[in-house]
Amino acid sequence: MLRKVALLLVLLTPANLHGETGYNMWLQYAALDDASARRYRDVAPAVVTSFGDAPTIESARQELILGIRGMLGRTLRIESRLPAEAAIVIGTLAELRRAAPQLALAASLEPDGYWPKTVRLNANGYTIITAENDRGVLYGAFALLRKIALGESIADLDQKQTPYAPIRWVNEWDNLDGTIERGYGGRSIFWNNGRVREDLTRVRDYGRLLASLGINGCSINNVNANPLLLSSDMIPQVARIADTFRPWGVRVALAIDFGSPQSVGKLNTYDPLDPAVIAWWKSKADEIYRAVPDFAGFVLKADSEGRVGPSTYNRTHADAANAVARALKPHGGVIFYRGFVYDHHMDWQNLKNDRARAAYDNFHPLDGQFDDNVVIQIKNGPIDFQVREPASPLFGALEKTNQAIELQVTQEYTGQARHLVFLPPMWKETLDLDMRVRDSSTPVKALISGRTFRRPAGGFVGVVNIGLDENWFGNHLSQANLYGFGRLAWDPDLSARQIAEEWTRLSFGDDPKVVETIAGMQISSWRTYENYTGPLGLQTLTDIVGNHYGVAVEASERNGWGQWHRADERGVGMDRTAATGTGFLGQYRPAVGRMYESIATCPDDLILFVHHVPYTHLLHSGKSVIQYIYDSHYEGAEAVSKYVRDWKPLRGRIDDKRYEDVLAQLQYQAGQAVVWRDAVSAWFLRASGIPDAKGRVGHYAGRMEAEAANLTGYVVTTVTPRETASGGKAVECKAARCAAAFRYDGDPGWSEIVVQYFDVNNGAARFRVFIGNQLVDEWTAADRVPSRILDGGSSARRVISGIVLRKGDEIRIEGMPDGGETAALDYVEIHAAGN
Ligand code: GCV
């Protein structure tokens, strides 16, 4: 009993402790307004009765108490028998039939599905939440609370809910030292200094958030796996994480290194067909299951990006997957074998080479050779989580093999949580694409869930990479991507708009102005980001050999990584046609391949992904490719500055903390969008030699270059890639203090001064801005950016508004370097106020 009271206290703390920091994400359980609360109070029972003593049932009961307390201000009383009054009654079908046969619950449900059902008996109304398994009961409890939070009726319930697919997992790319590969929300919640953390509070709270979405598995370490993870002293530590997740129905999985039999097991081989290796995997699996009886399985990245794999021994991926799968099989575990296998040393000069072909080329010939507990985990597109890609053709090519789609929740190529990008609209496009494997509709979602070919396993994997930041992601608005992933994994037929609205209402409340603004921004944000980072299927034009963040148009070219867009002075795009190109389009079923193969039917959004065309090529819209590139970049940058304007009226309508945090993020993004706009359009102007029909590219009203200013101490430097600094140059201070003075020569009036400077992450330089002798602004360049050098990722902007300028005024910027940061300046731009 004492234990239960303690658990209740623990469960009650998050909302109170963490206030509006974003810690609780969409599980705010904020008090309903009086009118709505009254509506529910009239029908909501005062009692919760639970049957069964599984930890998941206990979680469900406590969650109901917590949620109803928060939203309705009432504490449910706990009863252990069906009371003679209205009650919320929870338990599996089997438990309820045994303990309360008078409820006469007849149904058959899928595993993890649930059934909220109102039963009236002897004048008492019972709100039943039942399911085939314990986990389903927990999901049903969260669903009931969601209904209340969204203002939906709970008076007459009778809707059975079934998850679309059995597999709804997340992967975390956490390293044992506590860093996270492609994580943008702080250090690992699982690991620190080579061990599992002592304090697993965050793991418990993460499990709860995952459960609220119906996510049932989590692999807790980087797919670039440290072999030490399978050492015997690690396994009890992993068991602690499994114990912490278990009350939330989340099963633990591990990413493994294929060389482990040799590196950990000290065998002289890791050949998957070697009997000693087979025995090693078996005994390792047995050892894990002794410590973690509900262990979910392994994730394996092999023969990819430097990871070892079966190719060392001329074995196939099926040999590798099956060797491990057979060790897991007796325990009910699965292995996710990643389809992300490609050669990153390809000859870029060979126009027939194509990384996009790799997944299909590697796995299609093996269809039918994988055991039933192997799942091929396939990234949504054939390259690597770019801002837009077509669906991987492999989805349509496996008939006798389980598959799962891998979606990236963490925003690696999509703004790294510094840019607002809501990804469900992108995922929906892939999930809904009809791959035409049969005459009837066969969308990707049906294929990956196992429905089309009646596979025993299949589903959704999201790479999430949350961290210790109070709001988990480093950006409040990025939380919507995890929410969207979970909701789509449960029901991919939901619309992106519905998900955005639900998430906004649950996270920020019901104020229509708030919902319309935030959901509207979310819905348009993918297109906005694409517009300024890589339209028409160019892929994200970022530094693909570095941090994958800032603009670097040429970084993808002339190297073996294969993310080529092949832009040169004659044209742009990668010819992937079957007729003249790499043959990639031949990997789709004929109807889909034909649609992309013909320029007449290929959607504009993907034209440069599959065709090489001259810059003058006219799109379906009638616009030339080059003009579209210019226009989309200006539209994208303008859209972000509108987000800032749209956000400002929300002051006072949401909590101050999140208001200010998001405002700062959007203002930063607005500056970055201009960096991208200018860099990409200048690059294409230089490459194509075709001017912008609207005269914007290369002409920046009110801009004064730092290298042309009157410099004291500052020295001119060349920035690489050159398009990431205006005019290709910036100024750096190599002394203790430097100054750059600009003479204002425009019309007098109220103005906005934009200072474009660089903010690298190895120092915190200071800047001070004077008009004449008057200090008008100062700041420290200490933002969280991934770059140590002057480039697109470190280019930052400071906007000083409400300044009156007169002809001849001197604007002087003083820079004081710190550490490796040189207080570098790019330009100053003066805009008349209101522009
Ligand atoms: C975990 C991309 C990322 C890598 C990642 C890899 C993968 O290449 O940049 O960080 O490695 O995908 O998915 O395995």
PDB file of N, CA and C in Angstrom, residues 107 109 113-118 128-130 140 143-144 147 152-162 490:
ATOM      1  N   ALA A 107     -16.672  -9.389 -26.854  1.00  0.00           N
ATOM      2  CA  ALA A 107     -15.979  -8.745 -27.983  1.00  0.00           C
ATOM      3  C   ALA A 107     -14.711  -9.504 -28.246  1.00  0.00           C
ATOM      4  N   LEU A 109     -10.878  -8.472 -29.556  1.00  0.00           N
ATOM      5  CA  LEU A 109     -10.059  -7.297 -29.863  1.00  0.00           C
ATOM      6  C   LEU A 109      -8.671  -7.745 -30.293  1.00  0.00           C
ATOM      7  N   GLY A 113      -5.214  -3.201 -28.979  1.00  0.00           N
ATOM      8  CA  GLY A 113      -6.441  -2.438 -29.244  1.00  0.00           C
ATOM      9  C   GLY A 113      -7.224  -2.281 -27.945  1.00  0.00           C
ATOM     10  N   TYR A 114      -8.203  -1.410 -27.945  1.00  0.00           N
ATOM     11  CA  TYR A 114      -8.975  -1.216 -26.714  1.00  0.00           C
ATOM     12  C   TYR A 114     -10.419  -0.892 -27.065  1.00  0.00           C
ATOM     13  N   TRP A 115     -11.247  -0.976 -26.034  1.00  0.00           N
ATOM     14  CA  TRP A 115     -12.684  -0.776 -26.235  1.00  0.00           C
ATOM     15  C   TRP A 115     -13.239   0.065 -25.090  1.00  0.00           C
ATOM     16  N   PRO A 116     -13.491   1.332 -25.338  1.00  0.00           N
ATOM     17  CA  PRO A 116     -14.177   2.127 -24.330  1.00  0.00           C
ATOM     18  C   PRO A 116     -15.674   1.897 -24.501  1.00  0.00           C
ATOM     19  N   LYS A 117     -16.333   1.528 -23.438  1.00  0.00           N
ATOM     20  CA  LYS A 117     -17.732   1.102 -23.601  1.00  0.00           C
ATOM     21  C   LYS A 117     -18.546   1.569 -22.393  1.00  0.00           C
ATOM     22  N   THR A 118     -19.634   2.234 -22.666  1.00  0.00           N
ATOM     23  CA  THR A 118     -20.523   2.625 -21.573  1.00  0.00           C
ATOM     24  C   THR A 118     -21.530   1.496 -21.338  1.00  0.00           C
ATOM     25  N   ILE A 128     -16.428   1.685 -19.138  1.00  0.00           N
ATOM     26  CA  ILE A 128     -15.492   0.552 -19.158  1.00  0.00           C
ATOM     27  C   ILE A 128     -14.345   0.869 -20.117  1.00  0.00           C
ATOM     28  N   ILE A 129     -13.144   0.561 -19.690  1.00  0.00           N
ATOM     29  CA  ILE A 129     -12.019   0.569 -20.642  1.00  0.00           C
ATOM     30  C   ILE A 129     -11.407  -0.813 -20.587  1.00  0.00           C
ATOM     31  N   THR A 130     -11.589  -1.532 -21.672  1.00  0.00           N
ATOM     32  CA  THR A 130     -11.085  -2.896 -21.673  1.00  0.00           C
ATOM     33  C   THR A 130     -10.293  -3.173 -22.947  1.00  0.00           C
ATOM     34  N   GLY A 140      -6.242   2.720 -23.681  1.00  0.00           N
ATOM     35  CA  GLY A 140      -7.632   3.170 -23.577  1.00  0.00           C
ATOM     36  C   GLY A 140      -7.789   4.266 -22.533  1.00  0.00           C
ATOM     37  N   ALA A 143      -6.636   7.400 -24.012  1.00  0.00           N
ATOM     38  CA  ALA A 143      -7.592   7.870 -25.031  1.00  0.00           C
ATOM     39  C   ALA A 143      -8.794   8.548 -24.369  1.00  0.00           C
ATOM     40  N   LEU A 144      -9.223   8.001 -23.243  1.00  0.00           N
ATOM     41  CA  LEU A 144     -10.354   8.625 -22.543  1.00  0.00           C
ATOM     42  C   LEU A 144      -9.960  10.032 -22.075  1.00  0.00           C
ATOM     43  N   LYS A 147      -9.916  12.421 -24.905  1.00  0.00           N
ATOM     44  CA  LYS A 147     -11.271  12.859 -25.270  1.00  0.00           C
ATOM     45  C   LYS A 147     -11.711  14.022 -24.390  1.00  0.00           C
ATOM     46  N   GLU A 152     -14.486  16.156 -26.175  1.00  0.00           N
ATOM     47  CA  GLU A 152     -15.404  15.201 -26.811  1.00  0.00           C
ATOM     48  C   GLU A 152     -16.256  14.501 -25.753  1.00  0.00           C
ATOM     49  N   SER A 153     -17.417  14.053 -26.186  1.00  0.00           N
ATOM     50  CA  SER A 153     -18.332  13.421 -25.232  1.00  0.00           C
ATOM     51  C   SER A 153     -17.787  12.073 -24.758  1.00  0.00           C
ATOM     52  N   ILE A 154     -17.999  11.807 -23.467  1.00  0.00           N
ATOM     53  CA  ILE A 154     -17.642  10.482 -22.952  1.00  0.00           C
ATOM     54  C   ILE A 154     -18.897   9.793 -22.387  1.00  0.00           C
ATOM     55  N   ALA A 155     -20.062  10.312 -22.832  1.00  0.00           N
ATOM     56  CA  ALA A 155     -21.305   9.826 -22.222  1.00  0.00           C
ATOM     57  C   ALA A 155     -21.729   8.461 -22.753  1.00  0.00           C
ATOM     58  N   ASP A 156     -21.507   8.209 -24.003  1.00  0.00           N
ATOM     59  CA  ASP A 156     -22.053   6.995 -24.598  1.00  0.00           C
ATOM     60  C   ASP A 156     -20.997   6.300 -25.445  1.00  0.00           C
ATOM     61  N   LEU A 157     -20.064   5.688 -24.804  1.00  0.00           N
ATOM     62  CA  LEU A 157     -18.898   5.194 -25.534  1.00  0.00           C
ATOM     63  C   LEU A 157     -19.121   3.785 -26.063  1.00  0.00           C
ATOM     64  N   ASP A 158     -18.677   3.559 -27.265  1.00  0.00           N
ATOM     65  CA  ASP A 158     -18.704   2.193 -27.808  1.00  0.00           C
ATOM     66  C   ASP A 158     -17.914   2.140 -29.115  1.00  0.00           C
ATOM     67  N   GLN A 159     -16.639   2.516 -29.068  1.00  0.00           N
ATOM     68  CA  GLN A 159     -15.862   2.439 -30.315  1.00  0.00           C
ATOM     69  C   GLN A 159     -14.627   1.595 -30.082  1.00  0.00           C
ATOM     70  N   LYS A 160     -14.600   0.435 -30.708  1.00  0.00           N
ATOM     71  CA  LYS A 160     -13.396  -0.412 -30.572  1.00  0.00           C
ATOM     72  C   LYS A 160     -12.269   0.220 -31.375  1.00  0.00           C
ATOM     73  N   GLN A 161     -11.089   0.247 -30.815  1.00  0.00           N
ATOM     74  CA  GLN A 161      -9.933   0.843 -31.491  1.00  0.00           C
ATOM     75  C   GLN A 161      -8.877  -0.227 -31.720  1.00  0.00           C
ATOM     76  N   THR A 162      -8.370  -0.245 -32.934  1.00  0.00           N
ATOM     77  CA  THR A 162      -7.352  -1.238 -33.285  1.00  0.00           C
ATOM     78  C   THR A 162      -6.147  -0.508 -33.868  1.00  0.00           C
ATOM     79  N   TRP A 490      -0.412   4.747 -35.069  1.00  0.00           N
ATOM     80  CA  TRP A 490      -1.659   4.113 -34.607  1.00  0.00           C
ATOM     81  C   TRP A 490      -2.712   4.146 -35.706  1.00  0.00           C
TER      82      TRP A 490
END
